[in-house]
JSON list of C-alpha atoms in Angstrom, two decimals:
[
{"chain": "F", "resi": 198, "resn": "UNK", "atom": "CA", "xyz": [130.59, 79.54, -60.10]},
{"chain": "F", "resi": 199, "resn": "UNK", "atom": "CA", "xyz": [130.87, 76.41, -62.22]},
{"chain": "F", "resi": 200, "resn": "UNK", "atom": "CA", "xyz": [134.66, 76.16, -62.27]},
{"chain": "F", "resi": 201, "resn": "UNK", "atom": "CA", "xyz": [135.51, 74.00, -65.26]},
{"chain": "F", "resi": 202, "resn": "UNK", "atom": "CA", "xyz": [132.94, 72.39, -67.46]},
{"chain": "F", "resi": 203, "resn": "UNK", "atom": "CA", "xyz": [133.55, 69.77, -70.13]},
{"chain": "F", "resi": 204, "resn": "UNK", "atom": "CA", "xyz": [131.29, 68.49, -72.86]},
{"chain": "F", "resi": 205, "resn": "UNK", "atom": "CA", "xyz": [130.24, 65.93, -73.74]},
{"chain": "F", "resi": 206, "resn": "UNK", "atom": "CA", "xyz": [130.27, 63.80, -70.60]},
{"chain": "F", "resi": 207, "resn": "UNK", "atom": "CA", "xyz": [130.75, 60.71, -72.70]},
{"chain": "F", "resi": 208, "resn": "UNK", "atom": "CA", "xyz": [130.82, 59.82, -76.36]},
{"chain": "F", "resi": 209, "resn": "UNK", "atom": "CA", "xyz": [131.08, 56.76, -78.55]},
{"chain": "F", "resi": 210, "resn": "UNK", "atom": "CA", "xyz": [132.72, 57.58, -81.84]},
{"chain": "F", "resi": 211, "resn": "UNK", "atom": "CA", "xyz": [133.43, 55.65, -85.01]},
{"chain": "F", "resi": 212, "resn": "UNK", "atom": "CA", "xyz": [137.06, 55.46, -86.05]},
{"chain": "F", "resi": 213, "resn": "UNK", "atom": "CA", "xyz": [137.95, 58.06, -88.64]},
{"chain": "F", "resi": 214, "resn": "UNK", "atom": "CA", "xyz": [135.44, 60.61, -87.41]},
{"chain": "F", "resi": 215, "resn": "UNK", "atom": "CA", "xyz": [136.35, 64.08, -86.26]},
{"chain": "F", "resi": 216, "resn": "UNK", "atom": "CA", "xyz": [135.52, 65.05, -82.70]},
{"chain": "F", "resi": 217, "resn": "UNK", "atom": "CA", "xyz": [135.93, 68.18, -80.58]},
{"chain": "F", "resi": 218, "resn": "UNK", "atom": "CA", "xyz": [135.93, 68.00, -76.81]},
{"chain": "F", "resi": 219, "resn": "UNK", "atom": "CA", "xyz": [134.92, 71.26, -75.22]},
{"chain": "F", "resi": 220, "resn": "UNK", "atom": "CA", "xyz": [136.33, 72.82, -72.09]},
{"chain": "F", "resi": 221, "resn": "UNK", "atom": "CA", "xyz": [135.31, 76.11, -70.48]},
{"chain": "F", "resi": 222, "resn": "UNK", "atom": "CA", "xyz": [136.50, 77.70, -67.26]},
{"chain": "F", "resi": 223, "resn": "UNK", "atom": "CA", "xyz": [135.11, 80.73, -65.43]},
{"chain": "F", "resi": 224, "resn": "UNK", "atom": "CA", "xyz": [137.98, 81.31, -63.03]},
{"chain": "F", "resi": 225, "resn": "UNK", "atom": "CA", "xyz": [139.92, 83.61, -65.38]},
{"chain": "F", "resi": 226, "resn": "UNK", "atom": "CA", "xyz": [142.92, 81.31, -65.18]},
{"chain": "F", "resi": 227, "resn": "UNK", "atom": "CA", "xyz": [145.66, 82.00, -67.67]},
{"chain": "F", "resi": 228, "resn": "UNK", "atom": "CA", "xyz": [146.78, 78.41, -68.10]},
{"chain": "F", "resi": 229, "resn": "UNK", "atom": "CA", "xyz": [144.75, 75.46, -69.37]},
{"chain": "F", "resi": 230, "resn": "UNK", "atom": "CA", "xyz": [145.66, 71.85, -69.98]},
{"chain": "F", "resi": 231, "resn": "UNK", "atom": "CA", "xyz": [144.39, 68.65, -71.55]},
{"chain": "F", "resi": 232, "resn": "UNK", "atom": "CA", "xyz": [145.27, 65.28, -70.07]},
{"chain": "F", "resi": 233, "resn": "UNK", "atom": "CA", "xyz": [144.23, 61.78, -70.93]},
{"chain": "F", "resi": 234, "resn": "UNK", "atom": "CA", "xyz": [143.88, 59.11, -68.27]},
{"chain": "F", "resi": 235, "resn": "UNK", "atom": "CA", "xyz": [144.38, 55.45, -69.07]},
{"chain": "F", "resi": 236, "resn": "UNK", "atom": "CA", "xyz": [144.35, 52.56, -66.66]},
{"chain": "F", "resi": 237, "resn": "UNK", "atom": "CA", "xyz": [147.83, 51.84, -65.38]},
{"chain": "F", "resi": 238, "resn": "UNK", "atom": "CA", "xyz": [149.34, 54.90, -67.06]},
{"chain": "F", "resi": 239, "resn": "UNK", "atom": "CA", "xyz": [148.09, 57.71, -64.88]},
{"chain": "F", "resi": 240, "resn": "UNK", "atom": "CA", "xyz": [147.48, 61.10, -66.45]},
{"chain": "F", "resi": 241, "resn": "UNK", "atom": "CA", "xyz": [149.49, 62.19, -69.47]},
{"chain": "F", "resi": 242, "resn": "UNK", "atom": "CA", "xyz": [149.63, 65.71, -70.82]},
{"chain": "F", "resi": 243, "resn": "UNK", "atom": "CA", "xyz": [148.35, 66.16, -74.37]},
{"chain": "F", "resi": 244, "resn": "UNK", "atom": "CA", "xyz": [148.53, 69.91, -74.92]},
{"chain": "F", "resi": 245, "resn": "UNK", "atom": "CA", "xyz": [148.70, 73.00, -72.79]},
{"chain": "F", "resi": 246, "resn": "UNK", "atom": "CA", "xyz": [148.24, 76.73, -73.08]},
{"chain": "F", "resi": 247, "resn": "UNK", "atom": "CA", "xyz": [149.93, 79.24, -70.79]},
{"chain": "F", "resi": 248, "resn": "UNK", "atom": "CA", "xyz": [147.81, 82.13, -71.99]},
{"chain": "F", "resi": 249, "resn": "UNK", "atom": "CA", "xyz": [145.23, 82.96, -74.64]},
{"chain": "F", "resi": 250, "resn": "UNK", "atom": "CA", "xyz": [146.76, 82.80, -78.11]},
{"chain": "F", "resi": 251, "resn": "UNK", "atom": "CA", "xyz": [149.53, 80.34, -77.22]},
{"chain": "F", "resi": 252, "resn": "UNK", "atom": "CA", "xyz": [149.63, 76.55, -77.08]},
{"chain": "F", "resi": 253, "resn": "UNK", "atom": "CA", "xyz": [152.26, 73.89, -76.54]},
{"chain": "F", "resi": 254, "resn": "UNK", "atom": "CA", "xyz": [152.67, 70.16, -76.98]},
{"chain": "F", "resi": 255, "resn": "UNK", "atom": "CA", "xyz": [152.73, 67.79, -74.07]},
{"chain": "F", "resi": 256, "resn": "UNK", "atom": "CA", "xyz": [153.84, 64.20, -73.74]},
{"chain": "F", "resi": 257, "resn": "UNK", "atom": "CA", "xyz": [151.27, 62.64, -76.13]},
{"chain": "F", "resi": 258, "resn": "UNK", "atom": "CA", "xyz": [150.18, 65.27, -78.67]},
{"chain": "F", "resi": 259, "resn": "UNK", "atom": "CA", "xyz": [149.96, 63.13, -81.83]},
{"chain": "F", "resi": 260, "resn": "UNK", "atom": "CA", "xyz": [146.46, 62.97, -83.30]},
{"chain": "F", "resi": 261, "resn": "UNK", "atom": "CA", "xyz": [145.24, 65.93, -81.26]},
{"chain": "F", "resi": 262, "resn": "UNK", "atom": "CA", "xyz": [145.07, 69.66, -81.82]},
{"chain": "F", "resi": 263, "resn": "UNK", "atom": "CA", "xyz": [144.03, 72.57, -79.63]},
{"chain": "F", "resi": 264, "resn": "UNK", "atom": "CA", "xyz": [143.30, 76.25, -79.92]},
{"chain": "F", "resi": 265, "resn": "UNK", "atom": "CA", "xyz": [143.06, 79.05, -77.37]},
{"chain": "F", "resi": 266, "resn": "UNK", "atom": "CA", "xyz": [141.16, 81.93, -78.87]},
{"chain": "F", "resi": 267, "resn": "UNK", "atom": "CA", "xyz": [140.20, 83.39, -75.50]},
{"chain": "F", "resi": 268, "resn": "UNK", "atom": "CA", "xyz": [140.87, 82.91, -71.80]},
{"chain": "F", "resi": 269, "resn": "UNK", "atom": "CA", "xyz": [137.86, 80.77, -71.05]},
{"chain": "F", "resi": 270, "resn": "UNK", "atom": "CA", "xyz": [137.79, 78.10, -73.77]},
{"chain": "F", "resi": 271, "resn": "UNK", "atom": "CA", "xyz": [140.27, 75.40, -74.70]},
{"chain": "F", "resi": 272, "resn": "UNK", "atom": "CA", "xyz": [138.81, 72.87, -77.15]},
{"chain": "F", "resi": 273, "resn": "UNK", "atom": "CA", "xyz": [140.60, 69.63, -78.01]},
{"chain": "F", "resi": 274, "resn": "UNK", "atom": "CA", "xyz": [140.09, 68.21, -81.50]},
{"chain": "F", "resi": 275, "resn": "UNK", "atom": "CA", "xyz": [140.67, 64.70, -82.74]},
{"chain": "F", "resi": 276, "resn": "UNK", "atom": "CA", "xyz": [140.95, 65.11, -86.50]},
{"chain": "F", "resi": 277, "resn": "UNK", "atom": "CA", "xyz": [140.48, 61.44, -87.33]},
{"chain": "F", "resi": 278, "resn": "UNK", "atom": "CA", "xyz": [139.81, 59.31, -84.27]},
{"chain": "F", "resi": 279, "resn": "UNK", "atom": "CA", "xyz": [141.52, 55.96, -83.77]},
{"chain": "F", "resi": 280, "resn": "UNK", "atom": "CA", "xyz": [140.74, 53.24, -81.20]},
{"chain": "F", "resi": 281, "resn": "UNK", "atom": "CA", "xyz": [143.92, 54.03, -79.22]},
{"chain": "F", "resi": 282, "resn": "UNK", "atom": "CA", "xyz": [142.37, 57.39, -78.40]},
{"chain": "F", "resi": 283, "resn": "UNK", "atom": "CA", "xyz": [139.78, 55.65, -76.27]},
{"chain": "F", "resi": 284, "resn": "UNK", "atom": "CA", "xyz": [140.37, 57.23, -72.89]},
{"chain": "F", "resi": 285, "resn": "UNK", "atom": "CA", "xyz": [139.06, 59.59, -70.26]},
{"chain": "F", "resi": 286, "resn": "UNK", "atom": "CA", "xyz": [140.00, 63.17, -71.07]},
{"chain": "F", "resi": 287, "resn": "UNK", "atom": "CA", "xyz": [140.42, 65.79, -68.38]},
{"chain": "F", "resi": 288, "resn": "UNK", "atom": "CA", "xyz": [140.70, 69.49, -68.91]},
{"chain": "F", "resi": 289, "resn": "UNK", "atom": "CA", "xyz": [142.39, 71.53, -66.18]},
{"chain": "F", "resi": 290, "resn": "UNK", "atom": "CA", "xyz": [143.19, 75.15, -65.51]},
{"chain": "F", "resi": 291, "resn": "UNK", "atom": "CA", "xyz": [145.56, 77.04, -63.25]},
{"chain": "F", "resi": 292, "resn": "UNK", "atom": "CA", "xyz": [147.06, 80.44, -62.69]},
{"chain": "F", "resi": 293, "resn": "UNK", "atom": "CA", "xyz": [150.19, 79.39, -64.57]},
{"chain": "F", "resi": 294, "resn": "UNK", "atom": "CA", "xyz": [152.33, 81.76, -62.58]},
{"chain": "F", "resi": 295, "resn": "UNK", "atom": "CA", "xyz": [155.00, 81.42, -59.91]},
{"chain": "F", "resi": 296, "resn": "UNK", "atom": "CA", "xyz": [153.80, 80.22, -56.55]},
{"chain": "F", "resi": 297, "resn": "UNK", "atom": "CA", "xyz": [150.86, 78.05, -55.68]},
{"chain": "F", "resi": 298, "resn": "UNK", "atom": "CA", "xyz": [149.78, 76.82, -59.05]},
{"chain": "F", "resi": 299, "resn": "UNK", "atom": "CA", "xyz": [147.23, 74.21, -58.18]},
{"chain": "F", "resi": 300, "resn": "UNK", "atom": "CA", "xyz": [145.50, 72.86, -61.25]},
{"chain": "F", "resi": 301, "resn": "UNK", "atom": "CA", "xyz": [141.76, 72.50, -61.08]},
{"chain": "F", "resi": 302, "resn": "UNK", "atom": "CA", "xyz": [140.24, 69.67, -63.04]},
{"chain": "F", "resi": 303, "resn": "UNK", "atom": "CA", "xyz": [137.01, 69.39, -64.97]},
{"chain": "F", "resi": 304, "resn": "UNK", "atom": "CA", "xyz": [134.67, 66.40, -64.60]},
{"chain": "F", "resi": 305, "resn": "UNK", "atom": "CA", "xyz": [136.15, 64.57, -67.59]},
{"chain": "F", "resi": 306, "resn": "UNK", "atom": "CA", "xyz": [134.92, 63.21, -70.92]},
{"chain": "F", "resi": 307, "resn": "UNK", "atom": "CA", "xyz": [134.84, 59.47, -71.43]},
{"chain": "F", "resi": 308, "resn": "UNK", "atom": "CA", "xyz": [135.53, 58.77, -75.10]},
{"chain": "F", "resi": 309, "resn": "UNK", "atom": "CA", "xyz": [135.24, 55.41, -76.79]},
{"chain": "F", "resi": 310, "resn": "UNK", "atom": "CA", "xyz": [136.49, 55.02, -80.36]},
{"chain": "F", "resi": 311, "resn": "UNK", "atom": "CA", "xyz": [135.27, 51.93, -82.15]},
{"chain": "L", "resi": 90, "resn": "UNK", "atom": "CA", "xyz": [162.66, 63.43, -69.19]},
{"chain": "L", "resi": 91, "resn": "UNK", "atom": "CA", "xyz": [161.03, 63.87, -65.82]},
{"chain": "L", "resi": 92, "resn": "UNK", "atom": "CA", "xyz": [159.89, 60.60, -64.30]},
{"chain": "L", "resi": 93, "resn": "UNK", "atom": "CA", "xyz": [157.54, 60.37, -61.34]},
{"chain": "L", "resi": 94, "resn": "UNK", "atom": "CA", "xyz": [157.28, 57.06, -59.57]},
{"chain": "L", "resi": 95, "resn": "UNK", "atom": "CA", "xyz": [154.79, 56.18, -56.89]},
{"chain": "L", "resi": 96, "resn": "UNK", "atom": "CA", "xyz": [154.81, 53.16, -54.67]},
{"chain": "L", "resi": 97, "resn": "UNK", "atom": "CA", "xyz": [153.01, 51.15, -53.87]},
{"chain": "L", "resi": 98, "resn": "UNK", "atom": "CA", "xyz": [150.61, 51.21, -56.83]},
{"chain": "L", "resi": 99, "resn": "UNK", "atom": "CA", "xyz": [148.03, 49.20, -54.89]},
{"chain": "L", "resi": 100, "resn": "UNK", "atom": "CA", "xyz": [147.48, 49.23, -51.18]},
{"chain": "L", "resi": 101, "resn": "UNK", "atom": "CA", "xyz": [144.94, 47.40, -49.09]},
{"chain": "L", "resi": 102, "resn": "UNK", "atom": "CA", "xyz": [144.97, 48.33, -45.45]},
{"chain": "L", "resi": 103, "resn": "UNK", "atom": "CA", "xyz": [142.82, 47.79, -42.42]},
{"chain": "L", "resi": 104, "resn": "UNK", "atom": "CA", "xyz": [140.95, 50.55, -40.72]},
{"chain": "L", "resi": 105, "resn": "UNK", "atom": "CA", "xyz": [142.94, 52.05, -37.90]},
{"chain": "L", "resi": 106, "resn": "UNK", "atom": "CA", "xyz": [146.33, 51.28, -39.42]},
{"chain": "L", "resi": 107, "resn": "UNK", "atom": "CA", "xyz": [149.01, 53.70, -40.57]},
{"chain": "L", "resi": 108, "resn": "UNK", "atom": "CA", "xyz": [150.78, 53.66, -43.89]},
{"chain": "L", "resi": 109, "resn": "UNK", "atom": "CA", "xyz": [152.92, 55.81, -46.18]},
{"chain": "L", "resi": 110, "resn": "UNK", "atom": "CA", "xyz": [152.78, 56.31, -49.93]},
{"chain": "L", "resi": 111, "resn": "UNK", "atom": "CA", "xyz": [156.02, 57.34, -51.59]},
{"chain": "L", "resi": 112, "resn": "UNK", "atom": "CA", "xyz": [156.58, 59.57, -54.58]},
{"chain": "L", "resi": 113, "resn": "UNK", "atom": "CA", "xyz": [160.04, 59.77, -56.16]},
{"chain": "L", "resi": 114, "resn": "UNK", "atom": "CA", "xyz": [160.89, 62.04, -59.04]},
{"chain": "L", "resi": 115, "resn": "UNK", "atom": "CA", "xyz": [163.90, 62.24, -61.28]},
{"chain": "L", "resi": 116, "resn": "UNK", "atom": "CA", "xyz": [164.76, 65.92, -61.76]},
{"chain": "L", "resi": 117, "resn": "UNK", "atom": "CA", "xyz": [164.96, 69.02, -59.64]},
{"chain": "L", "resi": 118, "resn": "UNK", "atom": "CA", "xyz": [161.63, 70.57, -58.73]},
{"chain": "L", "resi": 119, "resn": "UNK", "atom": "CA", "xyz": [160.50, 72.60, -55.76]},
{"chain": "L", "resi": 120, "resn": "UNK", "atom": "CA", "xyz": [156.78, 72.13, -56.29]},
{"chain": "L", "resi": 121, "resn": "UNK", "atom": "CA", "xyz": [154.87, 68.95, -55.75]},
{"chain": "L", "resi": 122, "resn": "UNK", "atom": "CA", "xyz": [151.15, 68.29, -55.59]},
{"chain": "L", "resi": 123, "resn": "UNK", "atom": "CA", "xyz": [148.97, 65.54, -54.24]},
{"chain": "L", "resi": 124, "resn": "UNK", "atom": "CA", "xyz": [145.55, 64.78, -55.67]},
{"chain": "L", "resi": 125, "resn": "UNK", "atom": "CA", "xyz": [142.79, 62.38, -54.80]},
{"chain": "L", "resi": 126, "resn": "UNK", "atom": "CA", "xyz": [140.50, 60.67, -57.28]},
{"chain": "L", "resi": 127, "resn": "UNK", "atom": "CA", "xyz": [137.37, 58.72, -56.39]},
{"chain": "L", "resi": 128, "resn": "UNK", "atom": "CA", "xyz": [136.20, 56.06, -58.86]},
{"chain": "L", "resi": 129, "resn": "UNK", "atom": "CA", "xyz": [134.61, 57.62, -61.91]},
{"chain": "L", "resi": 130, "resn": "UNK", "atom": "CA", "xyz": [135.27, 61.12, -60.64]},
{"chain": "L", "resi": 131, "resn": "UNK", "atom": "CA", "xyz": [137.63, 63.95, -61.33]},
{"chain": "L", "resi": 132, "resn": "UNK", "atom": "CA", "xyz": [140.79, 64.86, -59.45]},
{"chain": "L", "resi": 133, "resn": "UNK", "atom": "CA", "xyz": [140.63, 66.86, -56.26]},
{"chain": "L", "resi": 134, "resn": "UNK", "atom": "CA", "xyz": [143.60, 68.82, -54.96]},
{"chain": "L", "resi": 135, "resn": "UNK", "atom": "CA", "xyz": [144.82, 67.70, -51.53]},
{"chain": "L", "resi": 136, "resn": "UNK", "atom": "CA", "xyz": [148.17, 69.36, -50.91]},
{"chain": "L", "resi": 137, "resn": "UNK", "atom": "CA", "xyz": [150.57, 71.77, -52.52]},
{"chain": "L", "resi": 138, "resn": "UNK", "atom": "CA", "xyz": [154.18, 71.52, -51.31]},
{"chain": "L", "resi": 139, "resn": "UNK", "atom": "CA", "xyz": [156.29, 74.45, -52.40]},
{"chain": "L", "resi": 140, "resn": "UNK", "atom": "CA", "xyz": [159.67, 74.09, -50.74]},
{"chain": "L", "resi": 141, "resn": "UNK", "atom": "CA", "xyz": [162.13, 71.69, -49.20]},
{"chain": "L", "resi": 142, "resn": "UNK", "atom": "CA", "xyz": [160.92, 70.49, -45.84]},
{"chain": "L", "resi": 143, "resn": "UNK", "atom": "CA", "xyz": [157.32, 71.53, -46.47]},
{"chain": "L", "resi": 144, "resn": "UNK", "atom": "CA", "xyz": [154.77, 69.60, -44.45]},
{"chain": "L", "resi": 145, "resn": "UNK", "atom": "CA", "xyz": [151.01, 69.88, -44.81]},
{"chain": "L", "resi": 146, "resn": "UNK", "atom": "CA", "xyz": [148.32, 68.07, -42.84]},
{"chain": "L", "resi": 147, "resn": "UNK", "atom": "CA", "xyz": [144.62, 67.67, -43.37]},
{"chain": "L", "resi": 148, "resn": "UNK", "atom": "CA", "xyz": [142.74, 65.29, -41.15]},
{"chain": "L", "resi": 149, "resn": "UNK", "atom": "CA", "xyz": [144.33, 61.84, -41.31]},
{"chain": "L", "resi": 150, "resn": "UNK", "atom": "CA", "xyz": [146.62, 62.75, -44.22]},
{"chain": "L", "resi": 151, "resn": "UNK", "atom": "CA", "xyz": [150.02, 64.38, -43.97]},
{"chain": "L", "resi": 152, "resn": "UNK", "atom": "CA", "xyz": [152.27, 65.18, -46.90]},
{"chain": "L", "resi": 153, "resn": "UNK", "atom": "CA", "xyz": [155.93, 66.14, -46.86]},
{"chain": "L", "resi": 154, "resn": "UNK", "atom": "CA", "xyz": [158.56, 67.11, -49.39]},
{"chain": "L", "resi": 155, "resn": "UNK", "atom": "CA", "xyz": [162.32, 66.52, -49.45]},
{"chain": "L", "resi": 156, "resn": "UNK", "atom": "CA", "xyz": [163.61, 68.21, -52.59]},
{"chain": "L", "resi": 157, "resn": "UNK", "atom": "CA", "xyz": [167.18, 67.07, -52.01]},
{"chain": "L", "resi": 158, "resn": "UNK", "atom": "CA", "xyz": [166.11, 63.43, -51.98]},
{"chain": "L", "resi": 159, "resn": "UNK", "atom": "CA", "xyz": [163.48, 64.16, -54.66]},
{"chain": "L", "resi": 160, "resn": "UNK", "atom": "CA", "xyz": [160.95, 62.43, -52.48]},
{"chain": "L", "resi": 161, "resn": "UNK", "atom": "CA", "xyz": [157.49, 63.22, -51.21]},
{"chain": "L", "resi": 162, "resn": "UNK", "atom": "CA", "xyz": [155.48, 61.11, -48.82]},
{"chain": "L", "resi": 163, "resn": "UNK", "atom": "CA", "xyz": [151.78, 60.92, -48.07]},
{"chain": "L", "resi": 164, "resn": "UNK", "atom": "CA", "xyz": [151.24, 59.47, -44.63]},
{"chain": "L", "resi": 165, "resn": "UNK", "atom": "CA", "xyz": [147.91, 58.02, -43.62]},
{"chain": "L", "resi": 166, "resn": "UNK", "atom": "CA", "xyz": [147.12, 57.87, -39.93]},
{"chain": "L", "resi": 167, "resn": "UNK", "atom": "CA", "xyz": [144.46, 55.56, -38.49]},
{"chain": "L", "resi": 168, "resn": "UNK", "atom": "CA", "xyz": [142.88, 54.88, -41.86]},
{"chain": "L", "resi": 169, "resn": "UNK", "atom": "CA", "xyz": [139.12, 54.95, -42.31]},
{"chain": "L", "resi": 170, "resn": "UNK", "atom": "CA", "xyz": [137.02, 53.61, -45.18]},
{"chain": "L", "resi": 171, "resn": "UNK", "atom": "CA", "xyz": [136.34, 57.10, -46.54]},
{"chain": "L", "resi": 172, "resn": "UNK", "atom": "CA", "xyz": [140.00, 57.38, -47.48]},
{"chain": "L", "resi": 173, "resn": "UNK", "atom": "CA", "xyz": [139.60, 54.65, -50.10]},
{"chain": "L", "resi": 174, "resn": "UNK", "atom": "CA", "xyz": [140.53, 56.32, -53.40]},
{"chain": "L", "resi": 175, "resn": "UNK", "atom": "CA", "xyz": [143.40, 56.70, -55.84]},
{"chain": "L", "resi": 176, "resn": "UNK", "atom": "CA", "xyz": [146.09, 59.15, -54.82]},
{"chain": "L", "resi": 177, "resn": "UNK", "atom": "CA", "xyz": [148.34, 60.86, -57.33]},
{"chain": "L", "resi": 178, "resn": "UNK", "atom": "CA", "xyz": [151.45, 62.88, -56.84]},
{"chain": "L", "resi": 179, "resn": "UNK", "atom": "CA", "xyz": [152.44, 65.36, -59.53]},
{"chain": "L", "resi": 180, "resn": "UNK", "atom": "CA", "xyz": [155.62, 67.33, -60.11]},
{"chain": "L", "resi": 181, "resn": "UNK", "atom": "CA", "xyz": [155.78, 70.76, -61.68]},
{"chain": "L", "resi": 182, "resn": "UNK", "atom": "CA", "xyz": [157.67, 70.62, -64.99]},
{"chain": "L", "resi": 183, "resn": "UNK", "atom": "CA", "xyz": [157.67, 74.39, -65.38]},
{"chain": "L", "resi": 184, "resn": "UNK", "atom": "CA", "xyz": [154.75, 74.44, -67.80]},
{"chain": "L", "resi": 185, "resn": "UNK", "atom": "CA", "xyz": [152.46, 71.64, -66.59]},
{"chain": "L", "resi": 186, "resn": "UNK", "atom": "CA", "xyz": [152.28, 68.75, -64.14]},
{"chain": "L", "resi": 187, "resn": "UNK", "atom": "CA", "xyz": [153.86, 65.35, -64.59]},
{"chain": "L", "resi": 188, "resn": "UNK", "atom": "CA", "xyz": [151.81, 62.75, -62.73]},
{"chain": "L", "resi": 189, "resn": "UNK", "atom": "CA", "xyz": [152.74, 59.50, -61.12]},
{"chain": "L", "resi": 190, "resn": "UNK", "atom": "CA", "xyz": [150.67, 56.44, -62.03]},
{"chain": "L", "resi": 191, "resn": "UNK", "atom": "CA", "xyz": [148.68, 56.70, -58.83]},
{"chain": "L", "resi": 192, "resn": "UNK", "atom": "CA", "xyz": [148.25, 54.58, -55.71]},
{"chain": "L", "resi": 193, "resn": "UNK", "atom": "CA", "xyz": [144.91, 52.81, -55.39]},
{"chain": "L", "resi": 194, "resn": "UNK", "atom": "CA", "xyz": [144.09, 52.63, -51.70]},
{"chain": "L", "resi": 195, "resn": "UNK", "atom": "CA", "xyz": [141.45, 50.33, -50.27]},
{"chain": "L", "resi": 196, "resn": "UNK", "atom": "CA", "xyz": [140.67, 50.58, -46.60]},
{"chain": "L", "resi": 197, "resn": "UNK", "atom": "CA", "xyz": [138.87, 47.56, -45.23]},
{"chain": "L", "resi": 198, "resn": "UNK", "atom": "CA", "xyz": [137.12, 46.96, -41.89]}
]
């Protein structure tokens, strides 16, 4: 069981380019999340999805979009990358229900926008 | 807006010593999580605290939750070098987690 996989592991991207970060989980979790981690700021929620077919905006959604066509995949798209989107991006998943809702994190994607 | 504040943000401690990391949050929540992150790695779940007065222990780490005070603590007993990492607390917002900025812990000989 892989858990959560993210691709690519790292990427250098020119400003203005479009980029999709991929996230796949095999735990059949209903909920999935995208966070960005920046030094001194901790983790901030970009977008989330409580179940396939639904998405919601987090704390820092501007410049990002997501889709949730099925349970397993939750891609994050940067339509036109800017240098301030340089960050480490973590995808996470969880049961999304009442009770112990530990989120499990993927290995991360380190993105540099020049 | 839910705010989660950790202190200290940086902590250097000697092996064998005890210390406590504090996590304060600004709105009512009954669920609080602690994670560990090693440099360049992902986040690993340590504890899930689901009710007032909850206490969980794993090895040299013990976490507790006081929902009335909106405070969680992570207590380190007799620190060892392997505990060097960044520790995050996170509060359930109802749809996701709101993380503190993290406490970078360095345990030195």
